[in-house]
mmCIF file of C-alpha atoms in Angstrom:
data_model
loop_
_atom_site.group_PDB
_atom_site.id
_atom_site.type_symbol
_atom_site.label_atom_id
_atom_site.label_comp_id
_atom_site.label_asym_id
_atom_site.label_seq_id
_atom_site.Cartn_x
_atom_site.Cartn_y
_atom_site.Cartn_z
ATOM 1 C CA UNK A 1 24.213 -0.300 7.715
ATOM 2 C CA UNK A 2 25.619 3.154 7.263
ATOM 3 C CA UNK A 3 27.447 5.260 9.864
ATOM 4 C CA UNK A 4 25.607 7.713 11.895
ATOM 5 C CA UNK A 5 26.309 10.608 14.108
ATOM 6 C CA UNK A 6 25.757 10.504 17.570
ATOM 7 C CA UNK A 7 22.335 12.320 18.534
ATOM 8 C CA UNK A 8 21.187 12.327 14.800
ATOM 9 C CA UNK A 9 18.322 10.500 12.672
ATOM 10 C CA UNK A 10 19.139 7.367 10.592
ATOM 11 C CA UNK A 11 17.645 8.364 6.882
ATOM 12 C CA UNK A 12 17.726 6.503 3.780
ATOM 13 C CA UNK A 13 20.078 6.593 1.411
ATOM 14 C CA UNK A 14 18.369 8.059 -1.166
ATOM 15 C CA UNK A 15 18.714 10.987 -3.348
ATOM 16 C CA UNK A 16 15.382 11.988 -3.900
ATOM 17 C CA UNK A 17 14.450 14.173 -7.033
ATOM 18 C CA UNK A 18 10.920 14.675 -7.467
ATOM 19 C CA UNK A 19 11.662 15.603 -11.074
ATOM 20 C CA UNK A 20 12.008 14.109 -14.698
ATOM 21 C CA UNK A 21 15.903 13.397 -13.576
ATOM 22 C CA UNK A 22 14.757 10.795 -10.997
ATOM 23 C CA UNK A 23 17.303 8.089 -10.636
ATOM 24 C CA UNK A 24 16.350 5.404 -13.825
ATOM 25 C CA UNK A 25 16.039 2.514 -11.290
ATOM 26 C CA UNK A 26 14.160 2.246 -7.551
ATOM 27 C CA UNK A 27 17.369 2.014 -4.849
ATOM 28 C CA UNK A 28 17.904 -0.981 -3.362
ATOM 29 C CA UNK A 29 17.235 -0.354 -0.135
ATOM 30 C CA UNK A 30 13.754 0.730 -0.929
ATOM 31 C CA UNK A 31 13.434 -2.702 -3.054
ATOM 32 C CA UNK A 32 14.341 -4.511 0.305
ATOM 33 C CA UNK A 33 11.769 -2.695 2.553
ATOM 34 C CA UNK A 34 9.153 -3.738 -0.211
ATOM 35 C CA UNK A 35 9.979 -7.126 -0.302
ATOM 36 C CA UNK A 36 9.956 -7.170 4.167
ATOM 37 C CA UNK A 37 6.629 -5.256 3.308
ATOM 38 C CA UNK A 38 4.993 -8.426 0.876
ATOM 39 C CA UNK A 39 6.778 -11.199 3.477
ATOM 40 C CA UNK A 40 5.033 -9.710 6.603
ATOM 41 C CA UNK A 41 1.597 -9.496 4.848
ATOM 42 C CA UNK A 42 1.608 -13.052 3.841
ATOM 43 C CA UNK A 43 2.473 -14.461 7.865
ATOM 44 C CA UNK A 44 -0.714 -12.100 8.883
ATOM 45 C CA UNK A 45 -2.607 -13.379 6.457
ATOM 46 C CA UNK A 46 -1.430 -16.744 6.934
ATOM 47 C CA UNK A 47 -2.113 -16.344 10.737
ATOM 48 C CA UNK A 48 -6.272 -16.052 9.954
ATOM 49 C CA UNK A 49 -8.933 -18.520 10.450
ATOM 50 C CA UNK A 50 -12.096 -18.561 11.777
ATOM 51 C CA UNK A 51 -12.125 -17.439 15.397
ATOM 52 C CA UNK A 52 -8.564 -15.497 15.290
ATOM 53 C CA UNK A 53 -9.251 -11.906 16.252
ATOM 54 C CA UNK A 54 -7.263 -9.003 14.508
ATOM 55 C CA UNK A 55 -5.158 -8.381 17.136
ATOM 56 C CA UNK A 56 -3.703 -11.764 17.491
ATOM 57 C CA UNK A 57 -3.405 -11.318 13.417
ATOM 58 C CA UNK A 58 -1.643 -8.188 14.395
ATOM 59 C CA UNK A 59 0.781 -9.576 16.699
ATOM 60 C CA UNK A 60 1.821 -12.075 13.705
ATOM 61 C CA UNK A 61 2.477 -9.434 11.993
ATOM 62 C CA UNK A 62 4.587 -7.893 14.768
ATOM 63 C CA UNK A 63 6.221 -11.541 14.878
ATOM 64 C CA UNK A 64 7.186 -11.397 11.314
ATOM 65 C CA UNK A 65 8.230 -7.408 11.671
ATOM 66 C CA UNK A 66 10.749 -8.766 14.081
ATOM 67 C CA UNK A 67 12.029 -11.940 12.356
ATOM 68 C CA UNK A 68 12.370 -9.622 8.957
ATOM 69 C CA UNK A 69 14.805 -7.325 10.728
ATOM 70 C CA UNK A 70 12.095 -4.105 10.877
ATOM 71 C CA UNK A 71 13.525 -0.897 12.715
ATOM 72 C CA UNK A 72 9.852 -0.280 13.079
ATOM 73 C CA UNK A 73 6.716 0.789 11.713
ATOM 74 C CA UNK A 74 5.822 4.389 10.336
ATOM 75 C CA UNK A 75 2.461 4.100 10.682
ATOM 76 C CA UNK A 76 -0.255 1.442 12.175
ATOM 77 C CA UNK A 77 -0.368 -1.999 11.149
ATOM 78 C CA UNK A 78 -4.537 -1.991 10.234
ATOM 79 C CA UNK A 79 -6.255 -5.377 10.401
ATOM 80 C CA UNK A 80 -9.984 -5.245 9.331
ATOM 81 C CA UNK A 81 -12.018 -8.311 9.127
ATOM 82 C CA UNK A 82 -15.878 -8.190 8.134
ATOM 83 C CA UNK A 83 -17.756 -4.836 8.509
ATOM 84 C CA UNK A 84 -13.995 -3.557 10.120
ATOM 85 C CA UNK A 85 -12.690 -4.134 6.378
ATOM 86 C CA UNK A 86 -14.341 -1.380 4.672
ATOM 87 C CA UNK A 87 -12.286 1.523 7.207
ATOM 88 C CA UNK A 88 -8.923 1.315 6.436
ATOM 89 C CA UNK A 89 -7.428 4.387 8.295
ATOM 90 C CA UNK A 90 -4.650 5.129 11.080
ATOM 91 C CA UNK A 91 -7.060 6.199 13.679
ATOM 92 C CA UNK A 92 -8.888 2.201 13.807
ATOM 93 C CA UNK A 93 -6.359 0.215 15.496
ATOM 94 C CA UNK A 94 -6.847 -4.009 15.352
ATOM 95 C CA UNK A 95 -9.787 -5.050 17.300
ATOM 96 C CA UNK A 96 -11.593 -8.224 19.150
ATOM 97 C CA UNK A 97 -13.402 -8.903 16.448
ATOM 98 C CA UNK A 98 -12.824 -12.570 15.130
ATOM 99 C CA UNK A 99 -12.322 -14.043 11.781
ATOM 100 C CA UNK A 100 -16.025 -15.794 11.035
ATOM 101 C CA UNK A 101 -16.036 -18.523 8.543
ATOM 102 C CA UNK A 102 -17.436 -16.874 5.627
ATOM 103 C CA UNK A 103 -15.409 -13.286 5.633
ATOM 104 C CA UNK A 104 -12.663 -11.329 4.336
ATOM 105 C CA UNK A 105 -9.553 -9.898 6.024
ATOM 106 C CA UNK A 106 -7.233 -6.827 4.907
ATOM 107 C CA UNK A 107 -4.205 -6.217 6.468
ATOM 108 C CA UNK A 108 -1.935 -2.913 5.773
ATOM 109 C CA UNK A 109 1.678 -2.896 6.962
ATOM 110 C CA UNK A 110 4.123 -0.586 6.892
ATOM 111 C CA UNK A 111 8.200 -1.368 7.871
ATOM 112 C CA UNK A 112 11.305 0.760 8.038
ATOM 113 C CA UNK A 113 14.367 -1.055 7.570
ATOM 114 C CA UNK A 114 17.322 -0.524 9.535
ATOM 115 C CA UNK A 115 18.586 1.666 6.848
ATOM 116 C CA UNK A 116 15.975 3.537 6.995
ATOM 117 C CA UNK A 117 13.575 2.398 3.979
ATOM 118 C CA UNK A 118 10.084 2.352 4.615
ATOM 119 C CA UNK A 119 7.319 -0.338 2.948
ATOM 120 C CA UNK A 120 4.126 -0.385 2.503
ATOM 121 C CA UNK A 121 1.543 -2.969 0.762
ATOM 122 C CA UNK A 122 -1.946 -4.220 1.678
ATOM 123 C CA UNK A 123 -2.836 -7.637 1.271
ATOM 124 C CA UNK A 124 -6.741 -9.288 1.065
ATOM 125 C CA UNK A 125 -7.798 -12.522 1.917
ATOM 126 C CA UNK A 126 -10.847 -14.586 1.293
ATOM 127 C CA UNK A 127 -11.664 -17.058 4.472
ATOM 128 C CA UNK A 128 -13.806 -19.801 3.828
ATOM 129 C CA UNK A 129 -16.455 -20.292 1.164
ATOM 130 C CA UNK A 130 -17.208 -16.680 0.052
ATOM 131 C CA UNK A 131 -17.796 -16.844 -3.571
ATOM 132 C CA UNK A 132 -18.793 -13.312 -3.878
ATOM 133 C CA UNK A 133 -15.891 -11.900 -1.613
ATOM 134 C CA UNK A 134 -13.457 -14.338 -3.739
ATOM 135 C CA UNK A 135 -14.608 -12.926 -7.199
ATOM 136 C CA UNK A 136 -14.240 -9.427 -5.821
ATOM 137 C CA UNK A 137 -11.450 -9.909 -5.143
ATOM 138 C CA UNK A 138 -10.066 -11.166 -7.860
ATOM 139 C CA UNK A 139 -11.772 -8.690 -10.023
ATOM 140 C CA UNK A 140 -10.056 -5.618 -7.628
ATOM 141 C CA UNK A 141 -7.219 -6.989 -8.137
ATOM 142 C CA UNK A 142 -7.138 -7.969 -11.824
ATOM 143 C CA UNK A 143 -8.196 -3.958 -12.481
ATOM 144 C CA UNK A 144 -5.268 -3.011 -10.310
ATOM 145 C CA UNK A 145 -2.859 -4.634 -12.551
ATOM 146 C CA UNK A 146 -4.475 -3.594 -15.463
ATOM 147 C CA UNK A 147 -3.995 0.240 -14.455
ATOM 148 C CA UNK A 148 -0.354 -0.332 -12.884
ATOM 149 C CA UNK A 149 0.406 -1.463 -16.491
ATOM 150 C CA UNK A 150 -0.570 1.941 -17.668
ATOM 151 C CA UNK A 151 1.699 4.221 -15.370
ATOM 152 C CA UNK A 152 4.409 6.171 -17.380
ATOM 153 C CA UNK A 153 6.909 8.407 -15.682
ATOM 154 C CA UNK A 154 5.485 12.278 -14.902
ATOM 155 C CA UNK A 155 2.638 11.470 -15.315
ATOM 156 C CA UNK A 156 -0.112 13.750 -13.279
ATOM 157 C CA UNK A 157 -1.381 11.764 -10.649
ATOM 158 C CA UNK A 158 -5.306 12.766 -11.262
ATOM 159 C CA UNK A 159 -4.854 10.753 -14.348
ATOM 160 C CA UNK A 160 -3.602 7.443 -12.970
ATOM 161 C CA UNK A 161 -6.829 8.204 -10.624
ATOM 162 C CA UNK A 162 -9.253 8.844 -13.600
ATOM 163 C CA UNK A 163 -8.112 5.758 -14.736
ATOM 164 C CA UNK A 164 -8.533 3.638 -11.844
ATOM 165 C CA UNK A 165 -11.950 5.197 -10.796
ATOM 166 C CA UNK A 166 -13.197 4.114 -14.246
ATOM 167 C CA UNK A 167 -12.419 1.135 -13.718
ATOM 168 C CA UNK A 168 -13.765 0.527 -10.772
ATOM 169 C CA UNK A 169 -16.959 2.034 -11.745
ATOM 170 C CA UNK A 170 -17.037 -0.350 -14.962
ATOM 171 C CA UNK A 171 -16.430 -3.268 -12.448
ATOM 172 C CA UNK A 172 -19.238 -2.066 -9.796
ATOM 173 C CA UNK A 173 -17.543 -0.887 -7.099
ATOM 174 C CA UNK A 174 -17.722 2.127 -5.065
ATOM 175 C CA UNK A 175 -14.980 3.571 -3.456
ATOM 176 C CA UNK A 176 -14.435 3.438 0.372
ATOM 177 C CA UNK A 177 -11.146 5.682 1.092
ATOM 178 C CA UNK A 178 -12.417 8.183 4.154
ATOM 179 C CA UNK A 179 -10.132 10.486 1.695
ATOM 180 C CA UNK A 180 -10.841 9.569 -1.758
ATOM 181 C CA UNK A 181 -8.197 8.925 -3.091
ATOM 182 C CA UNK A 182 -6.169 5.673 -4.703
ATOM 183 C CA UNK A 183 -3.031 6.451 -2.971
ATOM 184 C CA UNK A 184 -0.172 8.580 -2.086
ATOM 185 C CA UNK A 185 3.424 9.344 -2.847
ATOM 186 C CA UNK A 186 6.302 8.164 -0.113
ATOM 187 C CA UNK A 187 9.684 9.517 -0.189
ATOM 188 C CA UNK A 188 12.810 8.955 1.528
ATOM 189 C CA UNK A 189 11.646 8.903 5.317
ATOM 190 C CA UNK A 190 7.803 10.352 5.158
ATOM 191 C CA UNK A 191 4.616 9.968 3.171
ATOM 192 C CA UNK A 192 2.101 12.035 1.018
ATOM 193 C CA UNK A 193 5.065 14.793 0.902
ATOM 194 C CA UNK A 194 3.152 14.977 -2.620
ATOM 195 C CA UNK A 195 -0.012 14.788 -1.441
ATOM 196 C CA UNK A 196 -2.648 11.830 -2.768
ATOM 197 C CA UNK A 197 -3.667 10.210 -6.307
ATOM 198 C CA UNK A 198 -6.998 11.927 -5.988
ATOM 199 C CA UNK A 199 -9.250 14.086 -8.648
ATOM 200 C CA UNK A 200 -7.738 17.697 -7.721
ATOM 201 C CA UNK A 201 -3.617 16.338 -7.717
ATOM 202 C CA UNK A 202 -2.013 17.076 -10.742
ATOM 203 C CA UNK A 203 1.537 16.574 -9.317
ATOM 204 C CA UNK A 204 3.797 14.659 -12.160
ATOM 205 C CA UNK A 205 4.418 11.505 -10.580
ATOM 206 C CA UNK A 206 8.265 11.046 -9.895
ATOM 207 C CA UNK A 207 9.956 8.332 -7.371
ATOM 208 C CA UNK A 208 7.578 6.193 -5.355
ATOM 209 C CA UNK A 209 4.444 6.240 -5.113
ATOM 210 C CA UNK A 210 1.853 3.837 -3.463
ATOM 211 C CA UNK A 211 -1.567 2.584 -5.313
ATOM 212 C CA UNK A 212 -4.033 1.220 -2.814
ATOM 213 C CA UNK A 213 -7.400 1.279 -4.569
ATOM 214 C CA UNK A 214 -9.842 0.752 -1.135
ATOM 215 C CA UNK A 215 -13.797 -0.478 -2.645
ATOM 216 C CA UNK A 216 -16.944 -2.493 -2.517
ATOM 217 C CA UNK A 217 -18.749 -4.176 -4.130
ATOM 218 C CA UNK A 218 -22.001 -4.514 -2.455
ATOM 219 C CA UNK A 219 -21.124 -5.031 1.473
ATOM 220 C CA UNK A 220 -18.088 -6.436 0.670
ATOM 221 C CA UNK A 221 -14.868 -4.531 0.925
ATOM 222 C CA UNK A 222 -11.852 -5.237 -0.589
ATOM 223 C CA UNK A 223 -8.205 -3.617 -0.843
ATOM 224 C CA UNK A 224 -4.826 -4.264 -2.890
ATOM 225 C CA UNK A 225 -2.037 -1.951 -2.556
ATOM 226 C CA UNK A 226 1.774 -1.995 -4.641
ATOM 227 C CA UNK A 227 4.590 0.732 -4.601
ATOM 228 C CA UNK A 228 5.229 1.888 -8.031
ATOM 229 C CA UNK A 229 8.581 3.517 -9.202
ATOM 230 C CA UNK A 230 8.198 6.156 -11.599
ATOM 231 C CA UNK A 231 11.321 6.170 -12.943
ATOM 232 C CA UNK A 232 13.250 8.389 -15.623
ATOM 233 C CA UNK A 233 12.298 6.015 -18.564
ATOM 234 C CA UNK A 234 9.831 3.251 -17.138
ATOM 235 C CA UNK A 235 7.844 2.519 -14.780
ATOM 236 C CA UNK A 236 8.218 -0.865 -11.686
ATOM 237 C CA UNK A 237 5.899 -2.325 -9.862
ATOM 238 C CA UNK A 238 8.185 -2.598 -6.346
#
């Protein structure tokens, strides 16, 4: 952990360039808050069953938050299960509302390290015998992957959402964001600095940026988000 003044903010330690000399490889510490990001996911998801509310899913997630090492949170851990899954926004907070045996449960999380790194990655899971929520899920997420594998550095971010949005229309889903858009961009300490991966953004992606395609299929509602680093050369999934 780095020094720090007396009175001031901790901030990551990372130079930030928003610009085609972007550092060639994600920095560590933003690696690390990734990986806390993907490990407290899997407890909350790990934590459902039928009859578990989303707030006692959220409060495994706090569990694992703590046992990671989190500083915090930037922004609302969001738990939806059933009809709550298809609003995933900062203004719903975990409810009541209890896993039933046939349903499907997103969680969103969002860490800071200590040094000052933040995370974020939203996780799906299928509980019970769902055969319909299970293949769309799989089929949201095998389209995510697909697109991710099509990211090149700079590259305008209403493309990477043309290119997800066809894709989700080919597979027959609609999307749900309250915003529309796929995503956002998260630098050092604060989030959609660059705005959104939406139609009307045609900001060159540089740095980090998060994909979170939000859809349905039907009345199901499903939801797979990944940090990307556009890079100087290449592109990483995080």
């Amino acid at each position: 952990m780095s020094a720090r003044e007396p009175g001031t903010r901790w901030v990551p330690e990372w130079s930030y360039k928003p610009g085609p000399d972007v550092a060639y490889e994600a920095p560590a510490g933003l690696r690390e808050a990734q990986a806390m990001a993907k490990a407290v996911a899997a407890a909350g998801l790990a934590a459902a069953a039928p009859g578990v509310t989303e707030q006692q899913i959220e409060l495994a997630v706090c569990d694992a938050l703590e046992q990671q090492g989190a500083a915090g949170i930037w922004t609302i851990t969001t738990v939806g299960l059933g009809e709550n899954a298809r609003i995933c926004f900062p203004t719903h907070a975990p409810t009541t509302r209890a896993a039933a045996a046939q349903d499907v449960l997103m969680i969103d999380v969002h860490p800071i390290t200590r040094q000052g790194f933040w995370g974020d990655v939203t996780r799906c899971k299928v509980i019970g015998d769902h055969p319909l929520a299970t293949e769309a899920l799989r089929d949201l997420e095998a389209l995510h992957y697909e697109v991710l594998a099509k990211c090149r550095p700079g590259m305008p971010a209403n493309e990477l959402f043309g290119l997800c949005h066809d894709r989700l229309e080919a597979e027959g889903f609609v999307l749900l964001d309250l915003l529309a858009n796929i995503g956002h961009s998260l630098t050092p300490g604060a989030a959609y600095l660059h705005k959104f991966i939406d139609a009307g953004n045609d900001t060159p992606m540089w740095g980090a940026w998060a994909v979170e395609p939000f859809a349905a299929r039907g009345d199901i509602a499903v939801k797979v988000e990944d940090l990307v680093w556009f890079g100087r050369e290449r592109c990483e999934i995080l």
